[in-house]
Amino acid sequence: MLIIVIAASIIIVVLLARNCINKREMDRKLDYATLNSKKHLAMFIIMNNWLEAKQQQKRMDTFLIEKGYYTVAIYGMHYIGERLYRELENTQVKVLYGIDQNRNVNNCELEIYRPDDELPTVDVVIVTAPLYFYSARKLLNKKLNIPIISIAEVVEGMR
């Protein structure tokens, strides 16, 4: 009888431990999905506002030149970073390089630096990762003494 109680107790402990592990894993997955959802919503809003400005014949390069920004670095070379590079291609505003944790995301003809690399001088860095703007700005402000602005700020300036 004692063996049956001990075995049953062990089974219950194992099942409870497995349940806790499954709950933590589900919480982790839910946190990741929530963060991804927020990121994609922020990106959608930026892209929608950008498209609206373009449909009103507003130009990003005009806004940047009015601010005195002729040379640019792009922080975040994924979807929005690639679109920004293409938007400024063949304008008076020159994108000199990209900054990204992952150097392999380069779908443009740009040299990509990691944030901890020595960064060449430009007039402004535009951060295209909406959820990471403040941490990127904090990191870059330690290295650069230039304006670091968000893509949302640029798009709003076009409107």
PDB file of C-alpha atoms in Angstrom:
ATOM      1  CA  MET A   1       0.000   0.000   0.000  1.00  0.00           C
ATOM      2  CA  LEU A   2       2.860   2.398   0.883  1.00  0.00           C
ATOM      3  CA  ILE A   3       4.451   1.732  -2.508  1.00  0.00           C
ATOM      4  CA  ILE A   4       1.202   2.645  -4.264  1.00  0.00           C
ATOM      5  CA  VAL A   5       0.938   5.937  -2.306  1.00  0.00           C
ATOM      6  CA  ILE A   6       4.593   6.798  -3.060  1.00  0.00           C
ATOM      7  CA  ALA A   7       4.158   5.948  -6.771  1.00  0.00           C
ATOM      8  CA  ALA A   8       0.945   7.972  -6.953  1.00  0.00           C
ATOM      9  CA  SER A   9       2.689  10.913  -5.216  1.00  0.00           C
ATOM     10  CA  ILE A  10       5.599  10.742  -7.650  1.00  0.00           C
ATOM     11  CA  ILE A  11       3.186  10.681 -10.606  1.00  0.00           C
ATOM     12  CA  ILE A  12       1.291  13.681  -9.232  1.00  0.00           C
ATOM     13  CA  VAL A  13       4.528  15.620  -8.662  1.00  0.00           C
ATOM     14  CA  VAL A  14       5.730  14.799 -12.181  1.00  0.00           C
ATOM     15  CA  LEU A  15       2.400  15.860 -13.704  1.00  0.00           C
ATOM     16  CA  LEU A  16       2.364  19.105 -11.719  1.00  0.00           C
ATOM     17  CA  ALA A  17       5.957  19.881 -12.703  1.00  0.00           C
ATOM     18  CA  ARG A  18       5.148  19.173 -16.358  1.00  0.00           C
ATOM     19  CA  ASN A  19       2.091  21.402 -16.112  1.00  0.00           C
ATOM     20  CA  CYS A  20       4.219  24.259 -14.699  1.00  0.00           C
ATOM     21  CA  ILE A  21       6.783  23.831 -17.471  1.00  0.00           C
ATOM     22  CA  ASN A  22       4.025  23.821 -20.103  1.00  0.00           C
ATOM     23  CA  LYS A  23       2.476  26.940 -18.566  1.00  0.00           C
ATOM     24  CA  ARG A  24       5.810  28.787 -18.614  1.00  0.00           C
ATOM     25  CA  GLU A  25       6.374  27.750 -22.229  1.00  0.00           C
ATOM     26  CA  MET A  26       2.894  28.938 -23.194  1.00  0.00           C
ATOM     27  CA  ASP A  27       3.459  32.245 -21.369  1.00  0.00           C
ATOM     28  CA  ARG A  28       6.734  32.700 -23.240  1.00  0.00           C
ATOM     29  CA  LYS A  29       5.048  32.012 -26.572  1.00  0.00           C
ATOM     30  CA  LEU A  30       2.192  34.379 -25.731  1.00  0.00           C
ATOM     31  CA  ASP A  31       4.650  37.134 -24.740  1.00  0.00           C
ATOM     32  CA  TYR A  32       6.506  36.656 -28.037  1.00  0.00           C
ATOM     33  CA  ALA A  33       3.250  36.737 -30.046  1.00  0.00           C
ATOM     34  CA  THR A  34       2.111  39.886 -28.215  1.00  0.00           C
ATOM     35  CA  LEU A  35       5.414  41.662 -28.893  1.00  0.00           C
ATOM     36  CA  ASN A  36       5.308  40.606 -32.547  1.00  0.00           C
ATOM     37  CA  SER A  37       1.746  41.872 -32.828  1.00  0.00           C
ATOM     38  CA  LYS A  38       2.712  45.266 -31.390  1.00  0.00           C
ATOM     39  CA  LYS A  39       5.725  45.464 -33.716  1.00  0.00           C
ATOM     40  CA  HIS A  40       3.691  44.677 -36.817  1.00  0.00           C
ATOM     41  CA  LEU A  41       0.934  47.129 -35.865  1.00  0.00           C
ATOM     42  CA  ALA A  42       3.525  49.890 -35.399  1.00  0.00           C
ATOM     43  CA  MET A  43       5.095  49.022 -38.759  1.00  0.00           C
ATOM     44  CA  PHE A  44       1.677  49.007 -40.461  1.00  0.00           C
ATOM     45  CA  ILE A  45       0.798  52.442 -39.085  1.00  0.00           C
ATOM     46  CA  ILE A  46       4.133  53.880 -40.246  1.00  0.00           C
ATOM     47  CA  MET A  47       3.806  52.364 -43.711  1.00  0.00           C
ATOM     48  CA  ASN A  48       0.182  53.510 -44.008  1.00  0.00           C
ATOM     49  CA  ASN A  49       1.094  57.087 -43.052  1.00  0.00           C
ATOM     50  CA  TRP A  50       4.039  56.977 -45.449  1.00  0.00           C
ATOM     51  CA  LEU A  51       1.830  55.818 -48.303  1.00  0.00           C
ATOM     52  CA  GLU A  52      -0.741  58.488 -47.478  1.00  0.00           C
ATOM     53  CA  ALA A  53       1.966  61.176 -47.616  1.00  0.00           C
ATOM     54  CA  LYS A  54       3.239  59.830 -50.954  1.00  0.00           C
ATOM     55  CA  GLN A  55      -0.289  59.881 -52.346  1.00  0.00           C
ATOM     56  CA  GLN A  56      -0.392  63.565 -51.412  1.00  0.00           C
ATOM     57  CA  GLN A  57       2.827  64.033 -53.439  1.00  0.00           C
ATOM     58  CA  LYS A  58       4.930  64.590 -50.303  1.00  0.00           C
ATOM     59  CA  ARG A  59       8.580  63.573 -50.573  1.00  0.00           C
ATOM     60  CA  MET A  60      10.777  62.225 -47.842  1.00  0.00           C
ATOM     61  CA  ASP A  61      13.956  63.658 -49.341  1.00  0.00           C
ATOM     62  CA  THR A  62      12.402  67.143 -49.325  1.00  0.00           C
ATOM     63  CA  PHE A  63      11.645  66.860 -45.620  1.00  0.00           C
ATOM     64  CA  LEU A  64      15.175  65.632 -44.830  1.00  0.00           C
ATOM     65  CA  ILE A  65      16.841  68.372 -46.897  1.00  0.00           C
ATOM     66  CA  GLU A  66      14.711  71.009 -45.151  1.00  0.00           C
ATOM     67  CA  LYS A  67      16.145  69.697 -41.880  1.00  0.00           C
ATOM     68  CA  GLY A  68      19.699  69.892 -43.300  1.00  0.00           C
ATOM     69  CA  TYR A  69      20.154  66.120 -43.541  1.00  0.00           C
ATOM     70  CA  TYR A  70      22.034  65.248 -46.729  1.00  0.00           C
ATOM     71  CA  THR A  71      23.785  62.091 -45.540  1.00  0.00           C
ATOM     72  CA  VAL A  72      21.917  59.349 -43.707  1.00  0.00           C
ATOM     73  CA  ALA A  73      22.541  56.055 -41.963  1.00  0.00           C
ATOM     74  CA  ILE A  74      19.628  53.650 -41.546  1.00  0.00           C
ATOM     75  CA  TYR A  75      19.338  51.698 -38.312  1.00  0.00           C
ATOM     76  CA  GLY A  76      17.341  48.513 -38.961  1.00  0.00           C
ATOM     77  CA  MET A  77      17.771  47.081 -42.447  1.00  0.00           C
ATOM     78  CA  HIS A  78      14.688  44.913 -42.691  1.00  0.00           C
ATOM     79  CA  TYR A  79      11.341  45.807 -44.290  1.00  0.00           C
ATOM     80  CA  ILE A  80      11.133  49.507 -43.492  1.00  0.00           C
ATOM     81  CA  GLY A  81      14.896  50.021 -43.722  1.00  0.00           C
ATOM     82  CA  GLU A  82      14.962  48.558 -47.224  1.00  0.00           C
ATOM     83  CA  ARG A  83      12.015  50.710 -48.309  1.00  0.00           C
ATOM     84  CA  LEU A  84      13.689  53.809 -46.868  1.00  0.00           C
ATOM     85  CA  TYR A  85      16.888  53.036 -48.755  1.00  0.00           C
ATOM     86  CA  ARG A  86      14.942  52.655 -52.022  1.00  0.00           C
ATOM     87  CA  GLU A  87      12.949  55.824 -51.310  1.00  0.00           C
ATOM     88  CA  LEU A  88      16.120  57.889 -50.979  1.00  0.00           C
ATOM     89  CA  GLU A  89      17.940  56.238 -53.863  1.00  0.00           C
ATOM     90  CA  ASN A  90      18.661  58.708 -56.695  1.00  0.00           C
ATOM     91  CA  THR A  91      17.847  61.757 -54.570  1.00  0.00           C
ATOM     92  CA  GLN A  92      20.049  64.474 -53.092  1.00  0.00           C
ATOM     93  CA  VAL A  93      19.930  62.610 -49.769  1.00  0.00           C
ATOM     94  CA  LYS A  94      22.572  59.884 -49.737  1.00  0.00           C
ATOM     95  CA  VAL A  95      22.286  56.795 -47.579  1.00  0.00           C
ATOM     96  CA  LEU A  96      25.902  56.034 -46.719  1.00  0.00           C
ATOM     97  CA  TYR A  97      25.419  52.825 -44.721  1.00  0.00           C
ATOM     98  CA  GLY A  98      23.057  50.673 -42.702  1.00  0.00           C
ATOM     99  CA  ILE A  99      23.261  49.611 -39.074  1.00  0.00           C
ATOM    100  CA  ASP A 100      21.877  46.270 -37.978  1.00  0.00           C
ATOM    101  CA  GLN A 101      22.624  43.551 -35.427  1.00  0.00           C
ATOM    102  CA  ASN A 102      22.492  41.076 -38.304  1.00  0.00           C
ATOM    103  CA  ARG A 103      24.801  41.944 -41.177  1.00  0.00           C
ATOM    104  CA  ASN A 104      23.164  39.275 -43.363  1.00  0.00           C
ATOM    105  CA  VAL A 105      19.911  41.208 -43.888  1.00  0.00           C
ATOM    106  CA  ASN A 106      21.443  43.374 -46.564  1.00  0.00           C
ATOM    107  CA  ASN A 107      19.168  43.336 -49.614  1.00  0.00           C
ATOM    108  CA  CYS A 108      20.645  46.652 -50.726  1.00  0.00           C
ATOM    109  CA  GLU A 109      23.993  47.755 -52.058  1.00  0.00           C
ATOM    110  CA  LEU A 110      24.926  49.175 -48.661  1.00  0.00           C
ATOM    111  CA  GLU A 111      27.682  48.415 -46.259  1.00  0.00           C
ATOM    112  CA  ILE A 112      26.100  47.198 -43.030  1.00  0.00           C
ATOM    113  CA  TYR A 113      27.689  47.964 -39.678  1.00  0.00           C
ATOM    114  CA  ARG A 114      26.825  46.459 -36.337  1.00  0.00           C
ATOM    115  CA  PRO A 115      25.813  49.022 -33.680  1.00  0.00           C
ATOM    116  CA  ASP A 116      29.023  48.377 -31.735  1.00  0.00           C
ATOM    117  CA  ASP A 117      31.267  49.022 -34.778  1.00  0.00           C
ATOM    118  CA  GLU A 118      33.016  52.327 -35.408  1.00  0.00           C
ATOM    119  CA  LEU A 119      30.402  54.278 -37.392  1.00  0.00           C
ATOM    120  CA  PRO A 120      31.259  56.800 -40.130  1.00  0.00           C
ATOM    121  CA  THR A 121      29.965  60.333 -39.790  1.00  0.00           C
ATOM    122  CA  VAL A 122      26.586  61.218 -41.288  1.00  0.00           C
ATOM    123  CA  ASP A 123      24.121  64.061 -40.760  1.00  0.00           C
ATOM    124  CA  VAL A 124      21.443  61.849 -39.165  1.00  0.00           C
ATOM    125  CA  VAL A 125      20.609  58.258 -38.262  1.00  0.00           C
ATOM    126  CA  ILE A 126      17.049  57.156 -38.977  1.00  0.00           C
ATOM    127  CA  VAL A 127      15.874  54.264 -36.805  1.00  0.00           C
ATOM    128  CA  THR A 128      13.372  52.073 -38.643  1.00  0.00           C
ATOM    129  CA  ALA A 129      12.648  49.621 -35.815  1.00  0.00           C
ATOM    130  CA  PRO A 130       9.663  51.308 -34.122  1.00  0.00           C
ATOM    131  CA  LEU A 131       9.655  49.305 -30.878  1.00  0.00           C
ATOM    132  CA  TYR A 132      13.384  49.713 -30.388  1.00  0.00           C
ATOM    133  CA  PHE A 133      13.803  53.410 -31.135  1.00  0.00           C
ATOM    134  CA  TYR A 134      14.629  54.516 -27.589  1.00  0.00           C
ATOM    135  CA  SER A 135      17.110  51.731 -26.907  1.00  0.00           C
ATOM    136  CA  ALA A 136      18.743  52.289 -30.319  1.00  0.00           C
ATOM    137  CA  ARG A 137      18.972  56.035 -29.709  1.00  0.00           C
ATOM    138  CA  LYS A 138      20.474  55.469 -26.261  1.00  0.00           C
ATOM    139  CA  LEU A 139      23.066  53.099 -27.717  1.00  0.00           C
ATOM    140  CA  LEU A 140      23.942  55.358 -30.666  1.00  0.00           C
ATOM    141  CA  ASN A 141      24.085  58.539 -28.575  1.00  0.00           C
ATOM    142  CA  LYS A 142      27.068  56.995 -26.776  1.00  0.00           C
ATOM    143  CA  LYS A 143      28.919  56.781 -30.108  1.00  0.00           C
ATOM    144  CA  LEU A 144      27.595  59.608 -32.265  1.00  0.00           C
ATOM    145  CA  ASN A 145      26.976  63.290 -31.638  1.00  0.00           C
ATOM    146  CA  ILE A 146      24.300  63.723 -34.311  1.00  0.00           C
ATOM    147  CA  PRO A 147      20.504  63.601 -34.428  1.00  0.00           C
ATOM    148  CA  ILE A 148      19.007  60.121 -34.146  1.00  0.00           C
ATOM    149  CA  ILE A 149      15.397  60.168 -35.266  1.00  0.00           C
ATOM    150  CA  SER A 150      12.688  57.598 -35.827  1.00  0.00           C
ATOM    151  CA  ILE A 151      11.150  56.739 -39.164  1.00  0.00           C
ATOM    152  CA  ALA A 152       7.794  57.686 -37.600  1.00  0.00           C
ATOM    153  CA  GLU A 153       9.124  61.204 -37.006  1.00  0.00           C
ATOM    154  CA  VAL A 154      10.283  61.451 -40.629  1.00  0.00           C
ATOM    155  CA  VAL A 155       6.962  60.198 -41.980  1.00  0.00           C
ATOM    156  CA  GLU A 156       5.013  62.580 -39.725  1.00  0.00           C
ATOM    157  CA  GLY A 157       7.255  65.420 -40.952  1.00  0.00           C
ATOM    158  CA  MET A 158       6.248  64.613 -44.531  1.00  0.00           C
ATOM    159  CA  ARG A 159       2.563  64.980 -43.728  1.00  0.00           C
TER     160      ARG A 159
END
